[in-house]
Short mmCIF file of C-alpha atoms in Angstrom, two decimals:
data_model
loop_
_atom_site.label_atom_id
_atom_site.label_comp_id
_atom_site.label_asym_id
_atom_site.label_seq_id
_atom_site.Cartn_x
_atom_site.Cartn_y
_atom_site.Cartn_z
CA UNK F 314 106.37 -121.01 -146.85
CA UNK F 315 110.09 -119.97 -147.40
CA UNK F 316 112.94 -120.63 -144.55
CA UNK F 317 112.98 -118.17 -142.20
CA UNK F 318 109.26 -116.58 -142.87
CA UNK F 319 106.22 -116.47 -139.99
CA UNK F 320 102.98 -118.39 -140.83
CA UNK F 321 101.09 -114.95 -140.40
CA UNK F 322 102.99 -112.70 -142.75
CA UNK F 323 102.66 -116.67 -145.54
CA UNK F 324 99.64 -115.42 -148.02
CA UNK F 325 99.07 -118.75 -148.72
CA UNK F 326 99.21 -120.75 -145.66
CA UNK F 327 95.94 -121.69 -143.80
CA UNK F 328 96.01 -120.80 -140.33
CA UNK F 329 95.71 -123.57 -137.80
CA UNK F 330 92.52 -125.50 -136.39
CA UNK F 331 91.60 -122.41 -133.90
CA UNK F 332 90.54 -120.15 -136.92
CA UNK F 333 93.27 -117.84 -136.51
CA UNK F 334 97.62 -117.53 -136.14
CA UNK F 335 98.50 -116.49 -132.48
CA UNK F 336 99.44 -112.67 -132.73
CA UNK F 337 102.95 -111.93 -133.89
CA UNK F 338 105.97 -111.87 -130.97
CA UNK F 339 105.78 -108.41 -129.61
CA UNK F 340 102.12 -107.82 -130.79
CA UNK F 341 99.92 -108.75 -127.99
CA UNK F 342 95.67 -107.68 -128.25
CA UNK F 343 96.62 -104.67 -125.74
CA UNK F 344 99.52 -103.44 -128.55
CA UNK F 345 97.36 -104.09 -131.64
CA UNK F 346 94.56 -102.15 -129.70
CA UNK F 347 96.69 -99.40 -128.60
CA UNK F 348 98.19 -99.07 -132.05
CA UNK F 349 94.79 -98.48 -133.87
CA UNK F 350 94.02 -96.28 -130.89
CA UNK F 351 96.67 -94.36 -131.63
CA UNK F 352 96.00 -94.42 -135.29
CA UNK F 353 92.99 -92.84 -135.16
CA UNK F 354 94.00 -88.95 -135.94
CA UNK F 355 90.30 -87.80 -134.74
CA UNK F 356 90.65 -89.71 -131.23
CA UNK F 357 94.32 -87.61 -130.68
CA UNK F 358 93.51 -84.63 -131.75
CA UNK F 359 90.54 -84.83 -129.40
CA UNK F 360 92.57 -86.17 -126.36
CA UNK F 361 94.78 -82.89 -126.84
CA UNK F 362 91.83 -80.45 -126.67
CA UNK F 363 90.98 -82.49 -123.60
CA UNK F 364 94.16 -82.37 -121.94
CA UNK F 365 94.50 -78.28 -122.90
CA UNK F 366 90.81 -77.38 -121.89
CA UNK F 367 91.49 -79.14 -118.08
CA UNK F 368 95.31 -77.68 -118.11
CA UNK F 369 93.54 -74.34 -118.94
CA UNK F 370 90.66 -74.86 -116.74
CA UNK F 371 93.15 -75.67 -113.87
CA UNK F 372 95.51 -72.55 -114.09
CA UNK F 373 92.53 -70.37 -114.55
CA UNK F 374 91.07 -71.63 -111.06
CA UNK F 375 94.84 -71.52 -109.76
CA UNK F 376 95.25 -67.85 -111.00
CA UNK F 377 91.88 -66.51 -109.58
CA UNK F 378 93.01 -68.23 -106.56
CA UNK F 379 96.14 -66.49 -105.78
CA UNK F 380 94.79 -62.97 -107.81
CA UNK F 381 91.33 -62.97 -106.57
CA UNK F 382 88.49 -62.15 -109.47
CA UNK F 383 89.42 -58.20 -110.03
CA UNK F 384 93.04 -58.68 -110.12
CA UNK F 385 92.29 -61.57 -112.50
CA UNK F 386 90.44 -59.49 -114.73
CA UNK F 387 93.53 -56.58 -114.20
CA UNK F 388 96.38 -58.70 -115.36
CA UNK F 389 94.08 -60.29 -118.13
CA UNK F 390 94.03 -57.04 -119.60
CA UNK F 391 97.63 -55.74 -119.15
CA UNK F 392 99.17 -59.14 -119.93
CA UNK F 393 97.20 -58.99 -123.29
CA UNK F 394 98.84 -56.12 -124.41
CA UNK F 395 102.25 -57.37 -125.64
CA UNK F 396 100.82 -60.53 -127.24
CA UNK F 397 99.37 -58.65 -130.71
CA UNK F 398 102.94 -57.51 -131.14
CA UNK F 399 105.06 -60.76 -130.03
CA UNK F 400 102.27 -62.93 -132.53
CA UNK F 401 102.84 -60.62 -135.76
CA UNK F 402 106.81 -60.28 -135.14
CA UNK F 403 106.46 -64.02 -135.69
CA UNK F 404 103.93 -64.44 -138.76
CA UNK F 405 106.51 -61.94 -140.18
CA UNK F 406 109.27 -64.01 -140.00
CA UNK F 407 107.48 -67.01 -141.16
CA UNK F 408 106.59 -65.14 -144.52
CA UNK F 409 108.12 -67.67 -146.88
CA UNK F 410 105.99 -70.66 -145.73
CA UNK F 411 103.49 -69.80 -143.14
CA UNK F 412 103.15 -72.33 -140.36
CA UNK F 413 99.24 -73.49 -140.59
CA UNK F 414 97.44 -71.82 -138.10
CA UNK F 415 96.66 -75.03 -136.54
CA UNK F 416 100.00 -75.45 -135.21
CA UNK F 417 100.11 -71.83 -134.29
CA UNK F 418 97.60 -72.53 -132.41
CA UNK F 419 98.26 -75.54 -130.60
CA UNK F 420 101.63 -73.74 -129.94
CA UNK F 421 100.27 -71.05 -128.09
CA UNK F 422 97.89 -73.04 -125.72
CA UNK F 423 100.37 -75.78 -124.95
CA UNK F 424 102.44 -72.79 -123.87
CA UNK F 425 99.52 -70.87 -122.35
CA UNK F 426 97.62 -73.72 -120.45
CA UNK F 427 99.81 -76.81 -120.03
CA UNK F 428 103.31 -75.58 -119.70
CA UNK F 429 102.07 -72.93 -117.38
CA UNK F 430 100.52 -75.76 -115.17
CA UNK F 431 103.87 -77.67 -114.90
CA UNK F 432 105.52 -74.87 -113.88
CA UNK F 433 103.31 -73.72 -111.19
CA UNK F 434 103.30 -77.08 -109.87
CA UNK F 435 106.66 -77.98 -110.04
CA UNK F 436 108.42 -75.15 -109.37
CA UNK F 437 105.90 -74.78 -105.90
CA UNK F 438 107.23 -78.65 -104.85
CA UNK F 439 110.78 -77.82 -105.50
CA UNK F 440 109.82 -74.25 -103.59
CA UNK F 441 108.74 -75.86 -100.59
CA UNK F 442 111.61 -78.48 -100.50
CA UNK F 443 114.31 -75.39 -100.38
CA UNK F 444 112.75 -74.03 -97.82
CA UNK F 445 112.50 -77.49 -95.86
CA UNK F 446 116.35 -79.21 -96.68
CA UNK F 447 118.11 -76.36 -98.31
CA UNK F 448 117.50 -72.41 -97.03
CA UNK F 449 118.22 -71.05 -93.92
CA UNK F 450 116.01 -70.48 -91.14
CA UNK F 451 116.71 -66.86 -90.73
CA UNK F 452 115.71 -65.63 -94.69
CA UNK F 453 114.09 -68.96 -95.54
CA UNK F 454 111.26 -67.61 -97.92
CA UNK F 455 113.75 -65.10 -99.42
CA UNK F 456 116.37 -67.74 -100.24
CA UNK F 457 114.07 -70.28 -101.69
CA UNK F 458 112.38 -68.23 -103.87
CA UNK F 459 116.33 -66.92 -105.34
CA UNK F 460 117.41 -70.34 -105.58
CA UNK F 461 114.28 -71.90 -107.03
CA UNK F 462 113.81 -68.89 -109.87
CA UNK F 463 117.81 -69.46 -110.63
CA UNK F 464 118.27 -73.05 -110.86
CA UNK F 465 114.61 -74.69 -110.74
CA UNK F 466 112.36 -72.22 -112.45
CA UNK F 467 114.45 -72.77 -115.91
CA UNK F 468 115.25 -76.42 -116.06
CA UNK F 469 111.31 -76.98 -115.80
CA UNK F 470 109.79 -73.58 -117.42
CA UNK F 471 111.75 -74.71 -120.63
CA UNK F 472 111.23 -78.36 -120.71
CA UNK F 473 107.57 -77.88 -120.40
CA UNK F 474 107.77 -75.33 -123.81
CA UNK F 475 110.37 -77.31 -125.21
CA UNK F 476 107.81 -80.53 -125.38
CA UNK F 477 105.63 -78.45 -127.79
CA UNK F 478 108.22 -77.79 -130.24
CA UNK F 479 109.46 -81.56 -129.73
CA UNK F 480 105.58 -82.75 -130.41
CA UNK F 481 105.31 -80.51 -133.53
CA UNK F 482 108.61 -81.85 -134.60
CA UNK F 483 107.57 -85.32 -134.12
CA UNK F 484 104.12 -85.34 -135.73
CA UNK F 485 103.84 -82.43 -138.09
CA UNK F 486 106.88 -83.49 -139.75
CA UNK F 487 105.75 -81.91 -142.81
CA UNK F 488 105.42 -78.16 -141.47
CA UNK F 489 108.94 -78.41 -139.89
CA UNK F 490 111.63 -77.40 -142.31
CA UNK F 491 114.68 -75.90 -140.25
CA UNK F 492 115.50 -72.58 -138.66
CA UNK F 493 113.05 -70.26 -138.96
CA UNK F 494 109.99 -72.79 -138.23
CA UNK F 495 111.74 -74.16 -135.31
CA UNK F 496 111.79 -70.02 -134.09
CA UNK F 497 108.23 -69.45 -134.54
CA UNK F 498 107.15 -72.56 -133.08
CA UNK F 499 109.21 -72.07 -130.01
CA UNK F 500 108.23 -68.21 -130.14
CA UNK F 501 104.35 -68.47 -129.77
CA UNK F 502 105.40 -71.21 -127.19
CA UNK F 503 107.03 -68.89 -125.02
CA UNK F 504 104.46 -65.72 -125.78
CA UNK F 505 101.78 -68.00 -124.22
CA UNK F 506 103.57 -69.08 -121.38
CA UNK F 507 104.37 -65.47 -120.95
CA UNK F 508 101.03 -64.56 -121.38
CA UNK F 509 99.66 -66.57 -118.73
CA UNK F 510 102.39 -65.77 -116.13
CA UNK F 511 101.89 -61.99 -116.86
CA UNK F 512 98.74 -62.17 -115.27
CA UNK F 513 99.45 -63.80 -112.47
CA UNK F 514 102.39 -61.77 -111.79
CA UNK F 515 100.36 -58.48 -113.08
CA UNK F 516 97.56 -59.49 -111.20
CA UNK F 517 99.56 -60.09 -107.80
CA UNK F 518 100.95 -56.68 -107.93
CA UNK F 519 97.39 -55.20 -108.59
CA UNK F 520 96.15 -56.85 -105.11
CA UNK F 521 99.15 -55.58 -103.41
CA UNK F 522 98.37 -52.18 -104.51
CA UNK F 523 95.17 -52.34 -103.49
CA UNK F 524 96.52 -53.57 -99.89
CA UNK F 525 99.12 -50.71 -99.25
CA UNK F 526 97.22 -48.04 -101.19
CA UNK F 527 99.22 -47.95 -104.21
CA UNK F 528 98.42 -46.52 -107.27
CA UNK F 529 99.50 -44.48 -110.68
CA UNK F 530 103.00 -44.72 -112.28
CA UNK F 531 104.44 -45.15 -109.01
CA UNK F 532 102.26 -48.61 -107.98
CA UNK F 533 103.78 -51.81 -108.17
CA UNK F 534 101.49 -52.73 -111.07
CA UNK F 535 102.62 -50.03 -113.11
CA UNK F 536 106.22 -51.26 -112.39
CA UNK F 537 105.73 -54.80 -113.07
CA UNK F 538 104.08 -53.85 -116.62
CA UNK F 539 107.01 -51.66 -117.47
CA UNK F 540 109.26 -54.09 -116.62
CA UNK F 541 107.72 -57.53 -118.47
CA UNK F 542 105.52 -55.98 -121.53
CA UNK F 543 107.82 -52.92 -122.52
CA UNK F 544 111.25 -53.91 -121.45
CA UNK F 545 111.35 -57.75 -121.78
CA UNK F 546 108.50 -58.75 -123.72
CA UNK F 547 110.76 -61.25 -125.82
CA UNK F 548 112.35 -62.31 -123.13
CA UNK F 549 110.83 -65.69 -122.44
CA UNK F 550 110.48 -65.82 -126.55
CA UNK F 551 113.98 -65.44 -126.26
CA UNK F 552 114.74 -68.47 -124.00
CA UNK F 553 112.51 -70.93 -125.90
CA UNK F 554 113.74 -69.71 -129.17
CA UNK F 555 117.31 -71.57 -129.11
CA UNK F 556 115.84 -74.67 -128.55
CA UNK F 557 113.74 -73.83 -131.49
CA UNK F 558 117.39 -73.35 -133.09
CA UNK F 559 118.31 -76.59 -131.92
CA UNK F 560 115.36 -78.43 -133.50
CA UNK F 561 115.39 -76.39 -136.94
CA UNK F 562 119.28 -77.85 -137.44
CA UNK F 563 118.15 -80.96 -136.62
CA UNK F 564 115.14 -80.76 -139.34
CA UNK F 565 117.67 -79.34 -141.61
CA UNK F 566 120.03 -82.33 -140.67
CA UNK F 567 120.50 -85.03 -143.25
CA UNK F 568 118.49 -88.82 -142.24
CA UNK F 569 122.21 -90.16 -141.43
CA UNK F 570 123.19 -87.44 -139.31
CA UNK F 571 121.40 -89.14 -136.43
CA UNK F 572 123.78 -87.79 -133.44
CA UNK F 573 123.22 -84.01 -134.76
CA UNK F 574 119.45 -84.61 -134.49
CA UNK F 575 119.52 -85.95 -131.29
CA UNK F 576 122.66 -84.05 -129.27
CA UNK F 577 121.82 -80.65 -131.08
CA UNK F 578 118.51 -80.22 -129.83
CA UNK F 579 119.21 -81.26 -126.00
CA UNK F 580 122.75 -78.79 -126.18
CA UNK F 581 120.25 -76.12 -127.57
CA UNK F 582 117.56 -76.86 -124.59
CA UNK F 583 120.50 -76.52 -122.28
CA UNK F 584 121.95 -72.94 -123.70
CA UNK F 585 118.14 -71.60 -123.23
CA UNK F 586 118.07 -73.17 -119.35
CA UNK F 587 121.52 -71.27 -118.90
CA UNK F 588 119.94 -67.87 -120.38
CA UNK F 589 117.03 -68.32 -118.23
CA UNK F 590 118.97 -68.66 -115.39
CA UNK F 591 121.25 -66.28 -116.06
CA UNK F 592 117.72 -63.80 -116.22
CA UNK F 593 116.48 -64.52 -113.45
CA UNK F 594 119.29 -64.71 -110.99
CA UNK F 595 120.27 -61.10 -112.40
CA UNK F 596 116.79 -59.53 -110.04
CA UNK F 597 119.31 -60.83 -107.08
CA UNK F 598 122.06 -58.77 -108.30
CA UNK F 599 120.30 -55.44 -107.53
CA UNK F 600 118.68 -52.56 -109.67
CA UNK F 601 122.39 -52.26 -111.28
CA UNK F 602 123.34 -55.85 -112.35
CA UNK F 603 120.20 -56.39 -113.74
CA UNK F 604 120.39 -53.31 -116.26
CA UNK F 605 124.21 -54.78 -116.56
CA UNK F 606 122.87 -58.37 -117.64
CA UNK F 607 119.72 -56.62 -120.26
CA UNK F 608 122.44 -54.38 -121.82
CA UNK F 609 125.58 -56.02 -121.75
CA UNK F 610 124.04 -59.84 -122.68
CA UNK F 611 120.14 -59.80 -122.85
CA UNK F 612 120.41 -57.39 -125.77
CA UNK F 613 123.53 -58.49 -127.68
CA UNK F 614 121.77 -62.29 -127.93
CA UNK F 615 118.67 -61.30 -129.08
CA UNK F 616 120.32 -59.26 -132.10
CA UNK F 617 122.31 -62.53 -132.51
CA UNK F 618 118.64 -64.46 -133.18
CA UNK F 619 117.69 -61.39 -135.15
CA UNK F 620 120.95 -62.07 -137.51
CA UNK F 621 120.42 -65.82 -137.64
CA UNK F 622 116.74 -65.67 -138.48
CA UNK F 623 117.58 -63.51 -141.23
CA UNK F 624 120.16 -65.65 -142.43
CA UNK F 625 117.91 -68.84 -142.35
CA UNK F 626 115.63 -66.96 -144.34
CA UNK F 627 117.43 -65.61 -147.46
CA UNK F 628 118.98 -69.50 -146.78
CA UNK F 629 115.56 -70.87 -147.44
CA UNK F 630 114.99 -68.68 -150.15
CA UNK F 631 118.13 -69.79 -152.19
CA UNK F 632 117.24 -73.11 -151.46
CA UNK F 633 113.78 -72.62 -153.36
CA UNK F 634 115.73 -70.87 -156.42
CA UNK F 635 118.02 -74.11 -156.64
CA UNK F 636 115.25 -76.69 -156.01
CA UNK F 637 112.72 -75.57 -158.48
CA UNK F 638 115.11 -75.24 -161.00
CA UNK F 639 114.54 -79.69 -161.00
CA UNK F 640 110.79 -78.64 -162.06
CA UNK F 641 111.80 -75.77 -164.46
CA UNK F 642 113.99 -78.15 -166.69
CA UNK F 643 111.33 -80.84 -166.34
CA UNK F 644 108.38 -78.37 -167.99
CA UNK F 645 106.28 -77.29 -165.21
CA UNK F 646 107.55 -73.79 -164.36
CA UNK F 647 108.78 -71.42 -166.31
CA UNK F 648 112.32 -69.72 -166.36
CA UNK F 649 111.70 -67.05 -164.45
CA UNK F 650 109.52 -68.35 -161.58
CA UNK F 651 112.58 -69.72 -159.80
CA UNK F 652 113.75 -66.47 -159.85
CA UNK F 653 110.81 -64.86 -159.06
CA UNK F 654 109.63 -67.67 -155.88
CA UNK F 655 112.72 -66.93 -154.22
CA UNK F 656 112.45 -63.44 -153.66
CA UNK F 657 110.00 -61.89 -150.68
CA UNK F 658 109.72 -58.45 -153.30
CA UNK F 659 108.70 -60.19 -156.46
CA UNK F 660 105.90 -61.99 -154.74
CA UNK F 661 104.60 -59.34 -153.50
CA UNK F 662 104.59 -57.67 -157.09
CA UNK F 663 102.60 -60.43 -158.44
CA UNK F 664 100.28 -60.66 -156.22
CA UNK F 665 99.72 -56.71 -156.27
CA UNK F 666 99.46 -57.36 -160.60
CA UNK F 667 97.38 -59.82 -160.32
CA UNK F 668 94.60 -58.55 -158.09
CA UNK F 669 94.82 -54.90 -160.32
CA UNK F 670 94.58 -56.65 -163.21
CA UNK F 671 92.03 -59.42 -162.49
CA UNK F 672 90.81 -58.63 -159.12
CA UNK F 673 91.03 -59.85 -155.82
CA UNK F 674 90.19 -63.64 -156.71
CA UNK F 675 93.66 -63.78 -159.02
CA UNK F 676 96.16 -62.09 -156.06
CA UNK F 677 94.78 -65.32 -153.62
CA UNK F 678 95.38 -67.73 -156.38
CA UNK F 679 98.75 -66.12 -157.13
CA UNK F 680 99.49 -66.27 -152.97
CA UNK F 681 98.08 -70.47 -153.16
CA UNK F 682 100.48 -71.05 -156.20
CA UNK F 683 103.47 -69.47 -154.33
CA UNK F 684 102.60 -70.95 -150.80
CA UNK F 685 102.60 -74.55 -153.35
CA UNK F 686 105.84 -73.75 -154.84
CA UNK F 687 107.14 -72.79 -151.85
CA UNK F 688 105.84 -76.22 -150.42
CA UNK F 689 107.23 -78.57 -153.32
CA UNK F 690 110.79 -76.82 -153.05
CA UNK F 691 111.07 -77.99 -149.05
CA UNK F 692 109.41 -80.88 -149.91
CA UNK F 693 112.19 -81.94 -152.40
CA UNK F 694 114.79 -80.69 -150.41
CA UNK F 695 114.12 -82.86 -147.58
CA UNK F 696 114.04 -85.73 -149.82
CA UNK F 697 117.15 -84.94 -150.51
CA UNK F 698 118.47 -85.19 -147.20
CA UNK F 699 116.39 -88.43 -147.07
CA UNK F 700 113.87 -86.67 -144.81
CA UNK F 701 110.87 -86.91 -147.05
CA UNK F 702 109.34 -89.94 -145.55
CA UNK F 703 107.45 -92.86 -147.83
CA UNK F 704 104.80 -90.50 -149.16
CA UNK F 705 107.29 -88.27 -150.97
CA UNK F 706 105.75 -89.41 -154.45
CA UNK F 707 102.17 -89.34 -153.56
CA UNK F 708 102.60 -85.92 -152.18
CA UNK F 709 105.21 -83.97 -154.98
CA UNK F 710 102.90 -85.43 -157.34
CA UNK F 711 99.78 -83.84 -155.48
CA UNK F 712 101.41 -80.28 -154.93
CA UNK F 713 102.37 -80.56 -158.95
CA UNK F 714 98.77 -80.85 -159.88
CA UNK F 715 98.06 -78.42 -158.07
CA UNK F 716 100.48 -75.98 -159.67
CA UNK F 717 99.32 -76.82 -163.13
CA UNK F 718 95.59 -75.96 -162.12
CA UNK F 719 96.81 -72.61 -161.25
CA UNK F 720 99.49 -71.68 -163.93
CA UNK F 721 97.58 -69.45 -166.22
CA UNK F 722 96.84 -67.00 -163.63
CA UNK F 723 99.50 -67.48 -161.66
CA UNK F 724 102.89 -67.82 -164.10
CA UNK F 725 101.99 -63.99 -165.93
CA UNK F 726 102.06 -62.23 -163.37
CA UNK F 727 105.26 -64.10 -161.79
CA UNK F 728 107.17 -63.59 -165.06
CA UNK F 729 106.61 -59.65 -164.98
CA UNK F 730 107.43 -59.70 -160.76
CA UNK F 731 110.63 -61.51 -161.95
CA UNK F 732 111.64 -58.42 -164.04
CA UNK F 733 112.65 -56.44 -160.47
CA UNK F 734 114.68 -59.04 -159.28
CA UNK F 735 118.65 -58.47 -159.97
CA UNK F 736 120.06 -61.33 -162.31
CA UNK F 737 122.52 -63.82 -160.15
CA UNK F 738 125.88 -62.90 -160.16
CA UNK F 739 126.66 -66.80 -160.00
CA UNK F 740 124.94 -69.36 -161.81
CA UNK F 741 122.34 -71.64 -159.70
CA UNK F 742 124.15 -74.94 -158.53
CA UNK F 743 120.93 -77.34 -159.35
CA UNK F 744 121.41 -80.64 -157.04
CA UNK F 745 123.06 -83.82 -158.87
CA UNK F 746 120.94 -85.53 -161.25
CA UNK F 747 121.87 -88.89 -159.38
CA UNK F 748 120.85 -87.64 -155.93
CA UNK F 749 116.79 -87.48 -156.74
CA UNK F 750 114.45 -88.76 -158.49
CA UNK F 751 113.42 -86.48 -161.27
CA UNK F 752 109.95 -85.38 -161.28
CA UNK F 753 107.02 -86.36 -163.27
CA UNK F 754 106.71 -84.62 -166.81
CA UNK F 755 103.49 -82.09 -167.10
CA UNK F 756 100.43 -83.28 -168.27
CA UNK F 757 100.66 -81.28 -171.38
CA UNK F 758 103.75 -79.51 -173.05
CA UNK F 759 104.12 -75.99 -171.54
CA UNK F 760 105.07 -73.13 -173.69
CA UNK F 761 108.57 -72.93 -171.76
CA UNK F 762 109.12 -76.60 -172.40
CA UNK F 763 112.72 -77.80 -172.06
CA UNK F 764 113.19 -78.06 -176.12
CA UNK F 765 112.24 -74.86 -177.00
CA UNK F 766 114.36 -71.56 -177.14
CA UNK F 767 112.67 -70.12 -173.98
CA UNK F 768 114.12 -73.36 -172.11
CA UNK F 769 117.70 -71.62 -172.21
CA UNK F 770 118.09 -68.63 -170.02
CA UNK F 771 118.20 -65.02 -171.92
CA UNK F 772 121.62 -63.67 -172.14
CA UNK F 773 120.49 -60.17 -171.28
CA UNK F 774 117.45 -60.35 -169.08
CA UNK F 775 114.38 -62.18 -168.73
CA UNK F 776 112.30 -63.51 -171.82
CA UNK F 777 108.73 -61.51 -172.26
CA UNK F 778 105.61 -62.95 -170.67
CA UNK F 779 103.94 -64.14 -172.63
CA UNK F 780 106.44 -65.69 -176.07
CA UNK F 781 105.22 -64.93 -179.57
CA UNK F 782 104.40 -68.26 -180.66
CA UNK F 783 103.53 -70.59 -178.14
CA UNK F 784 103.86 -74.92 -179.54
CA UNK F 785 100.36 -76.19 -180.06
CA UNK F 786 99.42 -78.55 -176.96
CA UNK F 787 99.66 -82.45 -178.15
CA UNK F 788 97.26 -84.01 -180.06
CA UNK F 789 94.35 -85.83 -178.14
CA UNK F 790 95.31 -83.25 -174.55
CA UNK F 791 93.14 -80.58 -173.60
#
């Protein structure tokens, strides 16, 4: 055993007369139990859908409570409403590479069910402790409520949505590539938590309706709805979405920029507590300063995501163009797919030829080889800024094999989208050859292989799909 090394980690030392080394120093039974526990991706996955079905189960009884069962059923409906829209402004911005559904998911009823029951909770203890230590006697109720929905209701309301971006961030690793994921994550976030508080809120005002005799345009209900689902239905979206900014830089960070993942995320949490605030302590400025704060700051900010969603898009897409350019000169893509993968219009041409020319079959396999390239271009990138993690290999090699399955279909049909895409003005920078590993050579030689003519680009356009002459595969390959 060499100087310096533990019996248990010694291949070829015999463990002592017991039958077995005493565990390792920090590695009790309890850890090495917990750690398999924890292992075990059925046994989490499981103890979430617990922990959302009671957290669902919970608000549902707490909402009924407070609503009663018609008013329930009343704000269900209304509060519905908004949620189509808020759900396919997202998917749209997440065209390049779709979060999985999964996550989507998961997003929605961590905001929906658990976040929801946090708040309620917490924000009705920190409620009650105004009113007790803090409010005057005189407009107790009035002042507790203020102060709690200006300087409690945000600090907790967006920690409890921030922990499901900070979850998917954590553990699904993979999915999370900067910007415009950490905006759609913390988007459906927010729409669920919005969703749930809508009916309460919706289904409130219905019950005081029916207590004064309310009813039409003019009822409280009518007002409320006006007010949350057609004037401010992004509004908690909003909130939630910069620290969804804060986590996508800190995705997009390099592995040595450890303070910008860490401070950037928590400075991003804080800027959506201080918007949150700063909405819901305008109700106490009157009818005026509220349409003061919607117009004069509400509005401005939420064109400011708009702009930087857009820019993190045609960012990711340039990022594609320079990263598959690696897998172009190796052999498995052709010249123009770069071109064509990193533009939303030409994949949408290709999948339009390909299911006119070969049906609907060839447009999905077209969408699965561009959702793949899409995949291995992030995928590289991140190994780039040393993000990867140790099964970088395993999986660029997996999404490559998966490309070459689909490459007959799929490159055509690519090639001729290509054609409606404007040549660059400036070359592509393609990342240092001493920065990454280069990737493993096809299986078989490809017609655009890197020492043929088709290899260099054409100085006047595109080459034609598909060449004249195409090399005869090796000897011995299929």
């Amino acid at each position: 055993m060499a100087y310096g090394q533990q019996p248990w980690t010694d291949p070829t030392s015999a463990p002592p007369p017991g039958g077995h080394w005493p565990h390792p120093p920090g590695r009790g039974p309890w850890r090495g139990r917990l750690s398999a526990l924890w292992a075990n991706k059925s046994l989490r996955v499981t103890a979430l859908v617990v922990l959302l079905s009671l957290s669902g189960l919970i608000i549902l009884a707490l909402v009924r409570q407070q609503t009663g069962t018609e008013g329930f059923l009343v704000g269900l409906g209304l509060a519905i409403l908004p949620v189509p829209l808020l759900i396919a402004a997202f998917r749209w911005m997440d065209r390049i590479e779709p979060e999985p559904w999964r996550n989507l998911i998961f997003a929605f009823a961590w905001g929906a069910c658990a976040a929801t029951l946090v708040a309620l909770i917490a924000n009705g203890f920190a409620t009650k402790w105004l009113m007790t230590n803090v409010a005057d006697s005189s407009s107790g109720q009035a002042d507790a409520d203020a102060w709690g929905a200006t300087l409690v209701a945000p600090v907790v309301e967006e920690s409890a949505k921030a922990a499901a971006v900070l979850l998917l961030f954590l553990f699904r690793r993979r999915d999370f590539n900067g910007i415009v994921d950490g905006v759609v994550i913390a988007g459906i976030t927010a729409t669920g938590f919005a969703f749930t508080e809508n009916i309460l809120y919706l289904g409130t005002a219905f019950v005081s309706d029916q207590e004064y005799g309310y009813s039409g345009i003019r009822s409280t209900t009518a007002a409320t709805f006006f007010i949350r689902a057609v004037m401010s239905p992004f509004a908690h979206p909003l909130f939630t979405a910069a620290t969804g900014i804060g986590f996508g830089i800190a995705a997009a960070a390099a592995q040595h920029q450890r303070a910008r993942r860490v401070l950037v995320p928590l400075a991003a949490l804080l800027g959506a507590m201080v918007l949150h605030g700063l909405w819901n302590g305008s109700a106490t400025f009157g009818g005026y300063g509220f349409l003061a704060v919607y117009a004069l700051f509400m509005v401005p900010v939420f064109g400011l995501l708009t702009w930087l969603t857009i820019w993190s898009r045609n960012n990711q897409l340039r990022t594609i163009r320079t990263q598959l350019t690696t897998y172009q000169a190796a052999g498995w893509l052709t010249p123009p797919e770069p071109i064509a993968l990193s533009s939303m219009r030409a994949r949408g041409i290709a999948r339009d030829l390909a299911r006119r020319t070969q049906g609907p079959a060839a447009a999905r396999t077209v969408a699965d080889y561009t959702a793949t390239a899409t995949s291995l271009a992030f995928l590289r990138h991140r190994a780039y800024l040393g993000t990867a993690g140790p099964d970088f290999t395993t999986r660029e090699r997996e999404l490559l094999d998966h490309l070459w399955q689909h490459r007959e279909t799929a490159q055509p049909a690519l090639a001729h989208a290509a054609l409606s895409v404007p040549l660059p003005r400036r070359p592509v920078p393609r990342p240092h050859p001493a920065t990454m590993p280069p990737p493993y050579w096809p299986p078989t030689q490809p017609p655009y292989a890197p020492h043929t003519p088709y290899a260099q680009p054409a100085p006047y356009g595109y080459p034609a799909w598909p060449p004249a002459h195409q090399p005869p595969h090796p000897q011995g390959q299929p």
